[in-house]
Amino acid sequence: MRTRALVLVAIALLVAACATTSSRPVRSEFEDIPVPRGLSLAEGRSTIIESPTVKAARLVYRGRIEPQSLGVAMRQTLEGSGWRHVSTSHAGDQGTIQVYEKGGNSLQVRIWEGWWFTYVELTASRAVQPPTARSQ
């Protein structure tokens, strides 16, 4: 009986530890691309490239969210931020791909389900305005 109680306590502690969420804000390289709550940046899978004229990123987030509801949430928040939905396609085990545009910039959102997490990959690029020369 004592062993059973210890096992139940250990399971309860494990479940409670897995249910905690980070209070850190979700990182986004582009201020007008909102990231839903419940996702955390998978830094080892993400890439950011910056040059004097272009900023591009492939940001991968993960969380325990149902893929279909995450797709709806992404579309609503992006359209609320001024992004125009261009298309949505479903590619089997590759997940769902949504394409958006805003002011000549493009954004691809890919949502797929892994073994334990749901993943969101944001691929975006935009031209960076060069600094203006100061008149002397």
mmCIF file with all atom_site columns, C-alpha atoms in Angstrom, residues 10-21:
data_model
loop_
_atom_site.group_PDB
_atom_site.id
_atom_site.type_symbol
_atom_site.label_atom_id
_atom_site.label_alt_id
_atom_site.label_comp_id
_atom_site.label_asym_id
_atom_site.label_entity_id
_atom_site.label_seq_id
_atom_site.pdbx_PDB_ins_code
_atom_site.Cartn_x
_atom_site.Cartn_y
_atom_site.Cartn_z
_atom_site.occupancy
_atom_site.B_iso_or_equiv
_atom_site.pdbx_formal_charge
_atom_site.auth_seq_id
_atom_site.auth_comp_id
_atom_site.auth_asym_id
_atom_site.auth_atom_id
_atom_site.pdbx_PDB_model_num
ATOM 1  C CA . ALA A 1 10 ? 5.442 10.646 -8.005  1.00 0.00 ? 10 ALA A CA 1
ATOM 2  C CA . ILE A 1 11 ? 2.956 10.639 -10.896 1.00 0.00 ? 11 ILE A CA 1
ATOM 3  C CA . ALA A 1 12 ? 1.153 13.686 -9.482  1.00 0.00 ? 12 ALA A CA 1
ATOM 4  C CA . LEU A 1 13 ? 4.444 15.581 -9.167  1.00 0.00 ? 13 LEU A CA 1
ATOM 5  C CA . LEU A 1 14 ? 5.454 14.629 -12.703 1.00 0.00 ? 14 LEU A CA 1
ATOM 6  C CA . VAL A 1 15 ? 2.117 15.765 -14.138 1.00 0.00 ? 15 VAL A CA 1
ATOM 7  C CA . ALA A 1 16 ? 2.279 19.047 -12.199 1.00 0.00 ? 16 ALA A CA 1
ATOM 8  C CA . ALA A 1 17 ? 5.825 19.702 -13.415 1.00 0.00 ? 17 ALA A CA 1
ATOM 9  C CA . CYS A 1 18 ? 4.810 19.105 -17.042 1.00 0.00 ? 18 CYS A CA 1
ATOM 10 C CA . ALA A 1 19 ? 1.799 21.401 -16.723 1.00 0.00 ? 19 ALA A CA 1
ATOM 11 C CA . THR A 1 20 ? 3.743 24.474 -15.683 1.00 0.00 ? 20 THR A CA 1
ATOM 12 C CA . THR A 1 21 ? 4.105 27.231 -18.227 1.00 0.00 ? 21 THR A CA 1
#
